[in-house]
PDB file of C-alpha atoms in Angstrom:
ATOM      1  CA  MET A 232     110.772  93.296 127.112  1.00 79.00           C
ATOM      2  CA  GLN A 233     107.560  91.902 125.645  1.00 82.00           C
ATOM      3  CA  ASP A 234     106.522  95.390 124.502  1.00 90.00           C
ATOM      4  CA  ILE A 235     109.872  96.047 122.774  1.00 91.00           C
ATOM      5  CA  THR A 236     109.802  92.588 121.165  1.00 93.00           C
ATOM      6  CA  SER A 237     106.286  93.129 119.792  1.00 93.00           C
ATOM      7  CA  LYS A 238     107.175  96.598 118.477  1.00 92.00           C
ATOM      8  CA  ALA A 239     110.343  95.254 116.834  1.00 93.00           C
ATOM      9  CA  ILE A 240     108.486  92.390 115.110  1.00 92.00           C
ATOM     10  CA  ASN A 241     105.810  94.802 113.819  1.00 91.00           C
ATOM     11  CA  PHE A 242     108.552  97.160 112.604  1.00 91.00           C
ATOM     12  CA  LEU A 243     110.291  94.335 110.735  1.00 88.00           C
ATOM     13  CA  LYS A 244     107.062  93.159 109.101  1.00 88.00           C
ATOM     14  CA  LYS A 245     106.472  96.697 107.791  1.00 86.00           C
ATOM     15  CA  ASN A 246     110.018  97.685 106.825  1.00 81.00           C
ATOM     16  CA  SER A 247     111.876  94.543 105.768  1.00 76.00           C
ATOM     17  CA  ILE A 248     112.263  92.645 102.540  1.00 68.00           C
ATOM     18  CA  PHE A 249     112.027  88.923 103.225  1.00 66.00           C
ATOM     19  CA  ASP A 250     112.869  85.947 101.055  1.00 64.00           C
ATOM     20  CA  ILE A 251     112.235  82.222 101.492  1.00 62.00           C
ATOM     21  CA  ALA A 252     115.462  81.750 103.451  1.00 62.00           C
ATOM     22  CA  HIS A 253     115.208  84.943 105.520  1.00 74.00           C
ATOM     23  CA  ASP A 254     111.619  85.364 106.646  1.00 81.00           C
ATOM     24  CA  ILE A 255     110.020  86.558 109.864  1.00 87.00           C
ATOM     25  CA  ASP A 256     109.670  82.963 111.091  1.00 87.00           C
ATOM     26  CA  HIS A 257     113.449  82.500 110.792  1.00 88.00           C
ATOM     27  CA  THR A 258     113.949  85.751 112.703  1.00 91.00           C
ATOM     28  CA  ILE A 259     111.689  84.621 115.549  1.00 93.00           C
ATOM     29  CA  ARG A 260     113.355  81.199 115.659  1.00 92.00           C
ATOM     30  CA  VAL A 261     116.746  82.908 116.020  1.00 94.00           C
ATOM     31  CA  LEU A 262     115.336  85.000 118.882  1.00 96.00           C
ATOM     32  CA  ASN A 263     113.943  81.919 120.650  1.00 96.00           C
ATOM     33  CA  LEU A 264     117.169  79.973 120.133  1.00 95.00           C
ATOM     34  CA  SER A 265     119.189  82.914 121.476  1.00 96.00           C
ATOM     35  CA  MET A 266     117.056  82.988 124.609  1.00 95.00           C
ATOM     36  CA  TYR A 267     117.453  79.215 124.999  1.00 95.00           C
ATOM     37  CA  LEU A 268     121.251  79.387 124.635  1.00 94.00           C
ATOM     38  CA  LEU A 269     121.381  82.268 127.091  1.00 92.00           C
ATOM     39  CA  LYS A 270     119.349  80.289 129.634  1.00 91.00           C
ATOM     40  CA  LYS A 271     121.447  77.133 129.196  1.00 89.00           C
ATOM     41  CA  SER A 272     124.746  79.011 129.402  1.00 85.00           C
ATOM     42  CA  LYS A 273     123.591  80.707 132.646  1.00 82.00           C
ATOM     43  CA  ILE A 274     125.249  83.956 131.579  1.00 82.00           C
ATOM     44  CA  LYS A 275     123.749  87.226 132.800  1.00 80.00           C
ATOM     45  CA  ILE A 276     123.865  89.880 130.079  1.00 82.00           C
ATOM     46  CA  LYS A 277     121.829  92.783 128.704  1.00 80.00           C
ATOM     47  CA  LEU A 278     118.565  91.139 127.678  1.00 89.00           C
ATOM     48  CA  LYS A 279     117.390  94.135 125.659  1.00 90.00           C
ATOM     49  CA  LEU A 280     120.406  94.117 123.334  1.00 90.00           C
ATOM     50  CA  ILE A 281     120.396  90.388 122.703  1.00 93.00           C
ATOM     51  CA  VAL A 282     116.658  90.468 121.884  1.00 95.00           C
ATOM     52  CA  LEU A 283     117.087  93.385 119.466  1.00 95.00           C
ATOM     53  CA  PHE A 284     120.192  91.944 117.812  1.00 94.00           C
ATOM     54  CA  ALA A 285     118.464  88.567 117.344  1.00 95.00           C
ATOM     55  CA  LEU A 286     115.447  90.248 115.752  1.00 94.00           C
ATOM     56  CA  PHE A 287     117.446  92.607 113.521  1.00 92.00           C
ATOM     57  CA  HIS A 288     120.356  90.299 112.640  1.00 91.00           C
ATOM     58  CA  ASP A 289     119.240  90.068 108.972  1.00 87.00           C
ATOM     59  CA  TYR A 290     117.793  93.577 108.692  1.00 86.00           C
ATOM     60  CA  LEU A 291     120.767  95.041 106.783  1.00 80.00           C
ATOM     61  CA  ASP A 292     121.876  91.789 105.125  1.00 74.00           C
ATOM     62  CA  TYR A 293     123.274  92.600 101.669  1.00 66.00           C
ATOM     63  CA  LYS A 294     121.127  89.818 100.158  1.00 65.00           C
ATOM     64  CA  LEU A 295     117.974  91.627 101.286  1.00 60.00           C
ATOM     65  CA  VAL A 296     118.746  95.180 100.180  1.00 62.00           C
ATOM     66  CA  SER A 297     118.475  96.337  96.602  1.00 58.00           C
ATOM     67  CA  SER A 298     120.795  99.361  96.647  1.00 56.00           C
ATOM     68  CA  ASP A 299     123.019 101.579  98.796  1.00 61.00           C
ATOM     69  CA  ASN A 300     120.226 104.133  98.877  1.00 58.00           C
ATOM     70  CA  PHE A 301     117.801 101.519 100.186  1.00 61.00           C
ATOM     71  CA  THR A 302     120.333 100.500 102.873  1.00 73.00           C
ATOM     72  CA  TYR A 303     120.599 104.149 103.929  1.00 76.00           C
ATOM     73  CA  LYS A 304     116.799 104.394 104.209  1.00 82.00           C
ATOM     74  CA  LYS A 305     116.633 101.200 106.266  1.00 84.00           C
ATOM     75  CA  ARG A 306     119.308 102.464 108.657  1.00 84.00           C
ATOM     76  CA  LYS A 307     117.438 105.757 109.030  1.00 87.00           C
ATOM     77  CA  LEU A 308     114.213 103.903 109.847  1.00 89.00           C
ATOM     78  CA  LEU A 309     116.112 101.794 112.382  1.00 90.00           C
ATOM     79  CA  LEU A 310     117.446 104.937 114.074  1.00 90.00           C
ATOM     80  CA  PHE A 311     113.891 106.296 114.367  1.00 91.00           C
ATOM     81  CA  PHE A 312     112.826 102.992 115.891  1.00 92.00           C
ATOM     82  CA  THR A 313     115.643 102.987 118.472  1.00 92.00           C
ATOM     83  CA  LYS A 314     114.511 106.448 119.586  1.00 92.00           C
ATOM     84  CA  GLU A 315     110.928 105.200 119.878  1.00 92.00           C
ATOM     85  CA  ILE A 316     111.977 102.386 122.228  1.00 92.00           C
ATOM     86  CA  LYS A 317     114.339 104.767 124.084  1.00 92.00           C
ATOM     87  CA  LEU A 318     117.710 103.144 123.394  1.00 92.00           C
ATOM     88  CA  ASN A 319     120.543 105.430 124.450  1.00 91.00           C
ATOM     89  CA  LYS A 320     123.226 106.554 121.993  1.00 90.00           C
ATOM     90  CA  ASP A 321     125.773 103.869 122.929  1.00 87.00           C
ATOM     91  CA  GLU A 322     123.156 101.089 122.773  1.00 89.00           C
ATOM     92  CA  THR A 323     121.997 102.276 119.348  1.00 90.00           C
ATOM     93  CA  THR A 324     125.547 102.498 117.990  1.00 88.00           C
ATOM     94  CA  LEU A 325     126.387  99.060 119.341  1.00 86.00           C
ATOM     95  CA  LEU A 326     123.201  97.499 117.937  1.00 89.00           C
ATOM     96  CA  ILE A 327     123.897  98.813 114.422  1.00 87.00           C
ATOM     97  CA  HIS A 328     127.475  97.603 114.533  1.00 84.00           C
ATOM     98  CA  LEU A 329     126.390  94.204 115.804  1.00 87.00           C
ATOM     99  CA  ILE A 330     123.976  93.977 112.860  1.00 85.00           C
ATOM    100  CA  ILE A 331     126.634  94.877 110.288  1.00 82.00           C
ATOM    101  CA  ASN A 332     129.261  92.648 112.000  1.00 73.00           C
ATOM    102  CA  GLU A 333     131.552  95.531 112.802  1.00 59.00           C
ATOM    103  CA  TRP A 334     133.351  95.807 116.121  1.00 54.00           C
ATOM    104  CA  ILE A 335     133.855  99.138 117.872  1.00 54.00           C
ATOM    105  CA  ASN A 336     136.773  99.147 120.291  1.00 54.00           C
ATOM    106  CA  ASN A 337     135.422 101.729 122.717  1.00 56.00           C
ATOM    107  CA  LEU A 338     132.073  99.922 123.125  1.00 58.00           C
ATOM    108  CA  TRP A 339     133.186  96.315 122.689  1.00 63.00           C
ATOM    109  CA  ASP A 340     133.594  94.383 125.912  1.00 71.00           C
ATOM    110  CA  ILE A 341     133.233  90.759 127.019  1.00 72.00           C
ATOM    111  CA  GLU A 342     129.482  91.099 127.569  1.00 78.00           C
ATOM    112  CA  ASN A 343     128.858  92.528 124.095  1.00 82.00           C
ATOM    113  CA  GLU A 344     131.053  89.856 122.529  1.00 84.00           C
ATOM    114  CA  ILE A 345     128.903  87.197 124.233  1.00 89.00           C
ATOM    115  CA  ILE A 346     125.744  88.828 122.837  1.00 90.00           C
ATOM    116  CA  TYR A 347     127.269  88.693 119.352  1.00 90.00           C
ATOM    117  CA  LYS A 348     128.346  85.047 119.693  1.00 92.00           C
ATOM    118  CA  ILE A 349     125.036  83.803 121.135  1.00 94.00           C
ATOM    119  CA  VAL A 350     122.968  85.291 118.308  1.00 94.00           C
ATOM    120  CA  LYS A 351     125.442  84.076 115.686  1.00 93.00           C
ATOM    121  CA  ASP A 352     125.245  80.564 117.151  1.00 95.00           C
ATOM    122  CA  ALA A 353     121.435  80.705 117.120  1.00 95.00           C
ATOM    123  CA  ASP A 354     121.484  81.761 113.460  1.00 92.00           C
ATOM    124  CA  ILE A 355     123.855  78.904 112.563  1.00 91.00           C
ATOM    125  CA  ILE A 356     121.855  76.321 114.530  1.00 92.00           C
ATOM    126  CA  ASP A 357     118.703  77.317 112.670  1.00 88.00           C
ATOM    127  CA  SER A 358     120.596  76.728 109.429  1.00 83.00           C
ATOM    128  CA  LEU A 359     121.609  73.231 110.559  1.00 82.00           C
ATOM    129  CA  TRP A 360     118.114  72.057 111.416  1.00 76.00           C
ATOM    130  CA  SER A 361     115.936  70.113 109.009  1.00 73.00           C
ATOM    131  CA  ILE A 362     113.918  73.220 108.228  1.00 74.00           C
ATOM    132  CA  TRP A 363     117.062  74.680 106.617  1.00 72.00           C
ATOM    133  CA  ILE A 364     116.938  71.964 103.935  1.00 75.00           C
ATOM    134  CA  ALA A 365     113.437  73.121 103.013  1.00 76.00           C
ATOM    135  CA  ARG A 366     114.588  76.757 103.003  1.00 73.00           C
ATOM    136  CA  VAL A 367     117.603  76.037 100.796  1.00 75.00           C
ATOM    137  CA  PHE A 368     115.756  73.883  98.265  1.00 76.00           C
ATOM    138  CA  SER A 369     112.884  76.382  98.077  1.00 75.00           C
ATOM    139  CA  TYR A 370     115.211  79.356  97.618  1.00 72.00           C
ATOM    140  CA  TRP A 371     117.451  77.684  95.048  1.00 70.00           C
ATOM    141  CA  TRP A 372     114.434  76.455  93.097  1.00 72.00           C
ATOM    142  CA  LYS A 373     113.211  80.053  93.056  1.00 70.00           C
ATOM    143  CA  ILE A 374     116.498  81.278  91.509  1.00 69.00           C
ATOM    144  CA  ASN A 375     116.535  78.377  89.015  1.00 68.00           C
ATOM    145  CA  ARG A 376     119.499  76.432  90.397  1.00 68.00           C
ATOM    146  CA  ASN A 377     119.686  72.693  89.739  1.00 71.00           C
ATOM    147  CA  ILE A 378     119.312  70.294  92.642  1.00 69.00           C
ATOM    148  CA  PHE A 379     122.228  68.228  91.419  1.00 67.00           C
ATOM    149  CA  GLU A 380     125.136  68.333  88.974  1.00 63.00           C
ATOM    150  CA  GLU A 381     127.152  65.318  87.885  1.00 57.00           C
ATOM    151  CA  LYS A 382     130.425  64.990  89.762  1.00 55.00           C
ATOM    152  CA  LYS A 383     132.420  65.509  86.572  1.00 49.00           C
ATOM    153  CA  SER A 384     130.594  68.723  85.828  1.00 50.00           C
ATOM    154  CA  LYS A 385     132.476  71.985  86.263  1.00 50.00           C
ATOM    155  CA  ASN A 386     129.274  73.622  87.467  1.00 52.00           C
ATOM    156  CA  LYS A 387     129.497  73.728  91.257  1.00 62.00           C
ATOM    157  CA  ASN A 388     126.321  75.770  91.726  1.00 67.00           C
ATOM    158  CA  SER A 389     123.932  72.922  92.496  1.00 74.00           C
ATOM    159  CA  THR A 390     121.892  72.852  95.690  1.00 76.00           C
ATOM    160  CA  ILE A 391     123.490  69.618  96.908  1.00 78.00           C
ATOM    161  CA  HIS A 392     127.012  70.945  96.309  1.00 77.00           C
ATOM    162  CA  TYR A 393     126.157  74.115  98.254  1.00 76.00           C
ATOM    163  CA  ILE A 394     124.735  72.185 101.227  1.00 80.00           C
ATOM    164  CA  LYS A 395     127.639  69.706 101.411  1.00 78.00           C
ATOM    165  CA  ASN A 396     130.239  72.476 101.207  1.00 79.00           C
ATOM    166  CA  ASN A 397     128.602  74.658 103.845  1.00 81.00           C
ATOM    167  CA  LEU A 398     127.314  72.308 106.549  1.00 83.00           C
ATOM    168  CA  THR A 399     130.600  71.498 108.272  1.00 85.00           C
ATOM    169  CA  LYS A 400     131.881  75.054 107.809  1.00 89.00           C
ATOM    170  CA  LYS A 401     128.810  76.359 109.600  1.00 88.00           C
ATOM    171  CA  TYR A 402     129.169  73.867 112.443  1.00 91.00           C
ATOM    172  CA  GLN A 403     132.830  74.788 112.936  1.00 92.00           C
ATOM    173  CA  LYS A 404     131.853  78.436 113.463  1.00 92.00           C
ATOM    174  CA  LEU A 405     129.778  77.646 116.561  1.00 95.00           C
ATOM    175  CA  ASN A 406     131.133  79.311 119.701  1.00 93.00           C
ATOM    176  CA  PHE A 407     129.551  77.473 122.635  1.00 93.00           C
ATOM    177  CA  ASP A 408     129.594  73.806 123.700  1.00 93.00           C
ATOM    178  CA  ILE A 409     125.816  73.830 124.195  1.00 93.00           C
ATOM    179  CA  SER A 410     125.416  75.058 120.597  1.00 95.00           C
ATOM    180  CA  LYS A 411     127.570  72.208 119.279  1.00 95.00           C
ATOM    181  CA  LYS A 412     125.662  69.691 121.384  1.00 94.00           C
ATOM    182  CA  ILE A 413     122.351  70.848 119.887  1.00 93.00           C
ATOM    183  CA  ALA A 414     123.680  71.052 116.332  1.00 92.00           C
ATOM    184  CA  LYS A 415     125.746  67.848 116.022  1.00 92.00           C
ATOM    185  CA  PRO A 416     122.865  65.316 115.667  1.00 91.00           C
ATOM    186  CA  LYS A 417     121.218  67.589 113.107  1.00 87.00           C
ATOM    187  CA  LEU A 418     124.479  67.978 111.182  1.00 88.00           C
ATOM    188  CA  ASP A 419     124.863  64.184 111.002  1.00 90.00           C
ATOM    189  CA  TYR A 420     121.243  63.740 109.900  1.00 87.00           C
ATOM    190  CA  ILE A 421     121.413  66.351 107.146  1.00 85.00           C
ATOM    191  CA  ASN A 422     124.733  65.001 105.873  1.00 86.00           C
ATOM    192  CA  LYS A 423     123.194  61.531 105.633  1.00 88.00           C
ATOM    193  CA  PHE A 424     120.094  62.880 103.887  1.00 85.00           C
ATOM    194  CA  VAL A 425     122.122  64.797 101.299  1.00 82.00           C
ATOM    195  CA  ASN A 426     124.457  61.853 100.652  1.00 85.00           C
ATOM    196  CA  ASP A 427     121.476  59.504 100.226  1.00 87.00           C
ATOM    197  CA  LEU A 428     119.821  61.961  97.839  1.00 81.00           C
ATOM    198  CA  GLU A 429     123.008  62.252  95.796  1.00 79.00           C
ATOM    199  CA  ASP A 430     123.367  58.455  95.642  1.00 83.00           C
ATOM    200  CA  GLU A 431     119.768  58.070  94.501  1.00 82.00           C
ATOM    201  CA  ILE A 432     120.170  60.613  91.715  1.00 76.00           C
ATOM    202  CA  LEU A 433     123.398  58.960  90.547  1.00 75.00           C
ATOM    203  CA  PHE A 434     121.670  55.542  90.602  1.00 76.00           C
ATOM    204  CA  TYR A 435     118.835  56.713  88.373  1.00 67.00           C
ATOM    205  CA  ASP A 436     121.276  58.509  86.056  1.00 64.00           C
ATOM    206  CA  LYS A 437     123.087  55.202  85.497  1.00 67.00           C
ATOM    207  CA  LEU A 438     119.842  53.570  84.378  1.00 68.00           C
ATOM    208  CA  ASN A 439     119.540  55.967  81.412  1.00 61.00           C
TER     209      ASN A 439
END
């Protein structure tokens, strides 16, 4: 598996568009978290597919592709890669559909559903850790979004509003008890941080 993992990471570095919130470090963290959840859950499943899905989970993300033509090229490159690492036809089809969040009835079974849920949980957990705050603030600063908007403002596109609206929603999407156990303390911490930040900004606004 180490050889396939190394080849996949090299492939992604050469053929992916990354942004502040979706970089190779995030990808590797999702892989490591997936392996941790798999170990803790004591479920025996296809290691190769969970590793590849974890590494490629953002590969065809609409936020990281510039056009339909570019998406087509990325899928074609992925198909070449699956041949290089000798995935069979069913494994390749399943991997692509896992990446694009599309279920296929004839290939979808309990084991493949577990693969999907473990990687999704790992992705969500990474977004609930403190590092996610840094990712969100960095990304939203890059696209010129304000950190904060007054509560009376109709503009709901501030960074704080986004974080507060998405944290609990993300947590509620977790599938496994072990995932919730890992994420809950972080969810509470980030909620407190964001509320404190909002209170501080409101306090200083009142001084003006």
